[in-house]
mmCIF file of C-alpha atoms in Angstrom:
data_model
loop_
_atom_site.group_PDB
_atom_site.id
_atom_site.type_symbol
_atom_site.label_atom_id
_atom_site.label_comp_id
_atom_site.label_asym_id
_atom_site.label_seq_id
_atom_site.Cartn_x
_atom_site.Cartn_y
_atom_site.Cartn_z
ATOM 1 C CA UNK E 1 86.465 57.716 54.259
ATOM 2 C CA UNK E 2 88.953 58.535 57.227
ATOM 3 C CA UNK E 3 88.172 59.964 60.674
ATOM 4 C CA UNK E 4 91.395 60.499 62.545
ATOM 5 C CA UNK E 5 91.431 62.213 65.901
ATOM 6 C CA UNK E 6 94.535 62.920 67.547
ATOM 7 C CA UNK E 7 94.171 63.692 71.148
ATOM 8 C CA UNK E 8 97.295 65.918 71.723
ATOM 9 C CA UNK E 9 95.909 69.378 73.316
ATOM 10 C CA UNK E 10 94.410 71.493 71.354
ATOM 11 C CA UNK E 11 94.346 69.243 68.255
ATOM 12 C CA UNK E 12 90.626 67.637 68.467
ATOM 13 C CA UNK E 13 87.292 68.686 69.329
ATOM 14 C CA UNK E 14 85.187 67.151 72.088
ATOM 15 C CA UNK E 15 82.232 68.615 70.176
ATOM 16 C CA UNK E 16 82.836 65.819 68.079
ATOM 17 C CA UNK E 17 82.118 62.924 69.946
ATOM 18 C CA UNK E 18 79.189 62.403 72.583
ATOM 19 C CA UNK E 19 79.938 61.143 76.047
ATOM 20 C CA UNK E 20 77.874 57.896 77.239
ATOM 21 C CA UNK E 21 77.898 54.610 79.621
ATOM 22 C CA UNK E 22 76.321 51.172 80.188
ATOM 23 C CA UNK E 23 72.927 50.788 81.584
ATOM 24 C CA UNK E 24 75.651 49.720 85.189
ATOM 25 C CA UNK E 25 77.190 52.970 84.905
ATOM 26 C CA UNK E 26 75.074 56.003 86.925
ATOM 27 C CA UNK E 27 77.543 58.378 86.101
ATOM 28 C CA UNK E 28 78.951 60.339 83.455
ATOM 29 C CA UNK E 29 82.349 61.237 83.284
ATOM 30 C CA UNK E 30 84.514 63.181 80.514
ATOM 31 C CA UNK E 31 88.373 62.361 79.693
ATOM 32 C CA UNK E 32 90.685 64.801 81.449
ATOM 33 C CA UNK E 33 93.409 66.573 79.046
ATOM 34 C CA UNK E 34 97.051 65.933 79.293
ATOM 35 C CA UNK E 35 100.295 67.483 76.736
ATOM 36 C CA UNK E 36 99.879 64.430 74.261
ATOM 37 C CA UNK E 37 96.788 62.051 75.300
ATOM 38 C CA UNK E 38 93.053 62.603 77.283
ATOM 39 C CA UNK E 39 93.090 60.326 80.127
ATOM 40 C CA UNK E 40 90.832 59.047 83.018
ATOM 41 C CA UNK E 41 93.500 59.379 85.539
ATOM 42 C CA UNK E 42 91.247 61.099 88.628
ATOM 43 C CA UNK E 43 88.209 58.780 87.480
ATOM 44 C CA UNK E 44 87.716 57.135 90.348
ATOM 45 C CA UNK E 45 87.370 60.070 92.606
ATOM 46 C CA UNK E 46 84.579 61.485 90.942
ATOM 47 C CA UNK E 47 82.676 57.957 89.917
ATOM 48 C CA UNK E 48 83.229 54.288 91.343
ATOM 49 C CA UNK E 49 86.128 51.646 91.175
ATOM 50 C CA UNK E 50 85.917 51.113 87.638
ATOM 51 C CA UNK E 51 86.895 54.487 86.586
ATOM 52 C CA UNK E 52 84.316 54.721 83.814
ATOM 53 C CA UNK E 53 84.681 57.479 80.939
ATOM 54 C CA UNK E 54 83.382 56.653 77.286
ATOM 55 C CA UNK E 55 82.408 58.762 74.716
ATOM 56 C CA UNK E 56 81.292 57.620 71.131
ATOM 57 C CA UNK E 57 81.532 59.642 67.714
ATOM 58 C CA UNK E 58 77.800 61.777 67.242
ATOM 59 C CA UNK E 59 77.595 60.146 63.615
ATOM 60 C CA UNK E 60 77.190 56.900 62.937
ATOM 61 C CA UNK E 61 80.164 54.257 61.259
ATOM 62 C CA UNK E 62 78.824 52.163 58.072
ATOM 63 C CA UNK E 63 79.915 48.909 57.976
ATOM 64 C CA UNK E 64 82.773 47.440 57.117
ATOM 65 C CA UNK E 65 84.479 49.360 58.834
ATOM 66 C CA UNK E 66 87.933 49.690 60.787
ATOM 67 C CA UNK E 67 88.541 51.464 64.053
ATOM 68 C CA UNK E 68 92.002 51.705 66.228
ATOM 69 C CA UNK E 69 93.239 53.512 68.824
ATOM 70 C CA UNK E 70 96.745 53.721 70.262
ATOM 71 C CA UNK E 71 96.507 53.834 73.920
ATOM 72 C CA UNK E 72 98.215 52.621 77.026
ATOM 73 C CA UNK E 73 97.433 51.802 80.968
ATOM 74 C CA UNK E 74 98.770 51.510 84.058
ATOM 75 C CA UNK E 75 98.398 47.958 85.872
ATOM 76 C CA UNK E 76 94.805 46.587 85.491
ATOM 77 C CA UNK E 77 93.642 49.152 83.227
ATOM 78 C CA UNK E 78 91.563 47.896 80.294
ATOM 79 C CA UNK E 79 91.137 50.490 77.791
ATOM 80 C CA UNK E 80 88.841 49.771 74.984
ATOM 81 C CA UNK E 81 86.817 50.097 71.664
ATOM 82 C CA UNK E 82 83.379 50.538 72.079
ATOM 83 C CA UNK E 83 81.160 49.388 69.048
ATOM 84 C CA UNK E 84 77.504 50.466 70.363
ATOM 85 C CA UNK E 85 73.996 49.948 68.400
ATOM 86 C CA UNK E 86 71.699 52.542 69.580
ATOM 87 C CA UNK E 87 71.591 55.364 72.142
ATOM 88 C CA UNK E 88 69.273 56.390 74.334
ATOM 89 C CA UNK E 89 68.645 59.831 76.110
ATOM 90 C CA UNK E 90 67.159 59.598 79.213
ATOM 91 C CA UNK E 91 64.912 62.111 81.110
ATOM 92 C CA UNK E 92 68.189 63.879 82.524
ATOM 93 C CA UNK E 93 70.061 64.055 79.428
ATOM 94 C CA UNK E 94 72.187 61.624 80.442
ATOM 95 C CA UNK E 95 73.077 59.112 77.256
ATOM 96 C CA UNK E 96 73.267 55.311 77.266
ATOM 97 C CA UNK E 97 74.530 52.613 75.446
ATOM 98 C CA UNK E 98 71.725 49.866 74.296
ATOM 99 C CA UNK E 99 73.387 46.897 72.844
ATOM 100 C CA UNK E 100 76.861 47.396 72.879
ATOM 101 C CA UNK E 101 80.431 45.195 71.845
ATOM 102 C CA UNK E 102 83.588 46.491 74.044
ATOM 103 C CA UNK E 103 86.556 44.992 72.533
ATOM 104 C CA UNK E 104 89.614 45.597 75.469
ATOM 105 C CA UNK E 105 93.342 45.366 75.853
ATOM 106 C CA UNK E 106 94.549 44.803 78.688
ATOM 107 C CA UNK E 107 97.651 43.078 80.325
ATOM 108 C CA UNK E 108 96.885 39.432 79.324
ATOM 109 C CA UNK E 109 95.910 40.058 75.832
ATOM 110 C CA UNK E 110 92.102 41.201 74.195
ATOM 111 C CA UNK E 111 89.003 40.184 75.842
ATOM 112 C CA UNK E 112 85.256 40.639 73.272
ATOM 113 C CA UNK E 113 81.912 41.462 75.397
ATOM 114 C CA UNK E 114 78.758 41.497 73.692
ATOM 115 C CA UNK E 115 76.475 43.667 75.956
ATOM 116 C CA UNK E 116 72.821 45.085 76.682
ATOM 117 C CA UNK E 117 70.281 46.171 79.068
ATOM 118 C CA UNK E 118 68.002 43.362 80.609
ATOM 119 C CA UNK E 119 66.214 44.532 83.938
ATOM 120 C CA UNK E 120 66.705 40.238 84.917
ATOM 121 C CA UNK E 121 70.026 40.180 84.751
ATOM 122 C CA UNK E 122 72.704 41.822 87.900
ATOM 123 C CA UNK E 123 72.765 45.430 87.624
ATOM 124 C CA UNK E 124 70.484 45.466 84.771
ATOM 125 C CA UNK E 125 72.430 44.545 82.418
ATOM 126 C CA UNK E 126 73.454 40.966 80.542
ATOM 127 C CA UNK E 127 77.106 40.106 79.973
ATOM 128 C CA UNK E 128 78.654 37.791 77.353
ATOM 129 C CA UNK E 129 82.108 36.901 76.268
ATOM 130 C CA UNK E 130 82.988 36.222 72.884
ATOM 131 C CA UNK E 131 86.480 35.737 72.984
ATOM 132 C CA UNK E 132 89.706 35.895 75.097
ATOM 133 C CA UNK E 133 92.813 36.187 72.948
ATOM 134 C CA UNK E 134 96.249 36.215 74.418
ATOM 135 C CA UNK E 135 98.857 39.041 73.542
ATOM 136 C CA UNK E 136 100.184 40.121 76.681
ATOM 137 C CA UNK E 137 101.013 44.040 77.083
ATOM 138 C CA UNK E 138 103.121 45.065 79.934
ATOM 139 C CA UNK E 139 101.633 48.342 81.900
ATOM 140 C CA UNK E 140 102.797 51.888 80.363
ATOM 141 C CA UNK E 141 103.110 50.302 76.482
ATOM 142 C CA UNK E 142 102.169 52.447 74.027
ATOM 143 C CA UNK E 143 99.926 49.840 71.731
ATOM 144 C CA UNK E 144 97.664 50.039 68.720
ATOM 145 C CA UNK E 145 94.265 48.261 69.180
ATOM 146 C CA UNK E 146 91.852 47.448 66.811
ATOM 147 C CA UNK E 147 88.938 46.003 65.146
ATOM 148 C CA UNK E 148 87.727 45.411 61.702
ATOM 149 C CA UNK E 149 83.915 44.857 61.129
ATOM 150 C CA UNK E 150 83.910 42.212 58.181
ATOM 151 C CA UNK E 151 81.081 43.175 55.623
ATOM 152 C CA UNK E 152 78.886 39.684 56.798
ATOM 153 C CA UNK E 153 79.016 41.759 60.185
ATOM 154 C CA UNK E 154 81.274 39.525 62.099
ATOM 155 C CA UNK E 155 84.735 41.162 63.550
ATOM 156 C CA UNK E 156 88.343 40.789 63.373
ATOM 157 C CA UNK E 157 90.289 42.064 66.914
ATOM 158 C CA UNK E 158 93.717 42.903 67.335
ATOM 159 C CA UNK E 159 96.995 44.772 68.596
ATOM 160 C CA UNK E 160 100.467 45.840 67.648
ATOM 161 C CA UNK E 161 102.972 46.904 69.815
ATOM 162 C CA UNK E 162 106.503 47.289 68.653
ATOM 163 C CA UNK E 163 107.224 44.783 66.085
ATOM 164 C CA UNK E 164 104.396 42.384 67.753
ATOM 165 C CA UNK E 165 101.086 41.803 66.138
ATOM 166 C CA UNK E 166 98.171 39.561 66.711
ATOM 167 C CA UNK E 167 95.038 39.188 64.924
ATOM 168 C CA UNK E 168 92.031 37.111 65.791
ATOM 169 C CA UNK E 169 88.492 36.736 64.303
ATOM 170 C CA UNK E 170 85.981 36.975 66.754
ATOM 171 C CA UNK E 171 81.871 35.668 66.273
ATOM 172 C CA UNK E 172 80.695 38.611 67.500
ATOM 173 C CA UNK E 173 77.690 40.530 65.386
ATOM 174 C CA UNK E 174 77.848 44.143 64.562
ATOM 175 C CA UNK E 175 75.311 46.057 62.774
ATOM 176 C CA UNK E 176 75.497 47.784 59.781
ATOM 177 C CA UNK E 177 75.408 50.961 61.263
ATOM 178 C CA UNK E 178 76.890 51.617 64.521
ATOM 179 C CA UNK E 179 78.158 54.077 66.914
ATOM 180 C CA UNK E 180 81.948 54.002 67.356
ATOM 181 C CA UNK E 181 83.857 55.122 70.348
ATOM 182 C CA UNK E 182 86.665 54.370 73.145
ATOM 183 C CA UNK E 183 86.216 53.469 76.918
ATOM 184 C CA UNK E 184 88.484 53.703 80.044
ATOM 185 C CA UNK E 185 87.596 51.469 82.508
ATOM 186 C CA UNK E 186 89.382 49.838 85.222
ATOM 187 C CA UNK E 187 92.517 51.444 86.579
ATOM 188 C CA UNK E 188 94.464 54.467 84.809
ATOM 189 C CA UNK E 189 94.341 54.768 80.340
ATOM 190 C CA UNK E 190 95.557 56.673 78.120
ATOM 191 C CA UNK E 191 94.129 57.073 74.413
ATOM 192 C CA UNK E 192 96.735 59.047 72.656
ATOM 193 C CA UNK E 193 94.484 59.013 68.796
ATOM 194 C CA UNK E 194 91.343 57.060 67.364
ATOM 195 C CA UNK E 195 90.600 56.454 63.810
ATOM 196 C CA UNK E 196 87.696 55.411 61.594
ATOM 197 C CA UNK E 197 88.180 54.156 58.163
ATOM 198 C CA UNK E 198 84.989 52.639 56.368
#
């Protein structure tokens, strides 16, 4: 089955999709529309530095599964695929991510985080890399990201831009159901579509 969003105006629902953050993340901001993408561009006047927005689909991805999103960034923007476990409500609505896997592009290639709340570790939450892959993208490239969850549950990353591709397996562990999603963080993205094939 395909799930293909395309985020020009007026050609996808919001209804669709459920906005969330990490257990570091107080806030919760939405994307903000634009002609022929959604966009995080005044993000860090309403929330911190990182210039958080992620939302996830509201029903759950069976694995295997692939996801991609063509998206772009200004310098030191990371936009990303967010591959989330559970979610939790908490007493003021607000929704957040339990264990989580953000797999980013950004200008030096993709970078894997396995992530989830633990009250020991800095800002409540623990941190883990489980890959750095190298595929530089210059700032204001247009570039397909994406990631395949294998049916043993482990992931293949990757991007094309152009005529360029890269591919990379990656340890990482992904459930067999999951939440599926995209994130801005860091600096100014742009998420022009997102698909779901499982």
């Amino acid at each position: 089955m395909l799930r293909s969003f395309d985020f020009s105006q007026s050609n996808w629902k919001e209804d669709d999709f459920l906005y969330a953050a990490s257990v570091r993340v107080p806030y919760r901001l939405t994307f903000e529309q634009a002609a022929s993408c959604i966009h995080n561009e005044h993000a860090e006047e309403r929330g911190d530095e990182y210039a958080y927005v992620s939302m996830v689909l509201r029903e759950k991805v069976h694995a295997p599964a692939t996801l991609e999103t063509e998206c772009s960034f200004t310098s030191y923007g990371a936009p990303l695929l967010i591959l989330a476990d559970d979610l939790t409500t908490l007493p003021d609505g607000r929704i957040q991510y339990g264990r989580h896997i953000e797999v980013v592009g950004w200008e030096k290639g993709i970078n894997v985080w396995d992530l989830y709340p633990d009250p020991n570790s800095p800002k409540g939450q623990h941190t883990a890399n489980l890959g750095r892959f190298e595929f530089p993208i210059a700032g204001g490239t247009r570039f397909t990201l994406f990631a395949r969850v294998n049916p043993d549950g482990t992931l293949t990353v990757g991007a094309r831009e152009g005529a360029r591709t890269c591919t990379f397996p990656c340890p990482a562990r992904v459930s067999k159901d999951f939440y599926a999603g995209i994130t801005a963080c860091e600096g100014k993205n742009y998420f022009y579509n997102f698909s779901v094939s499982e």
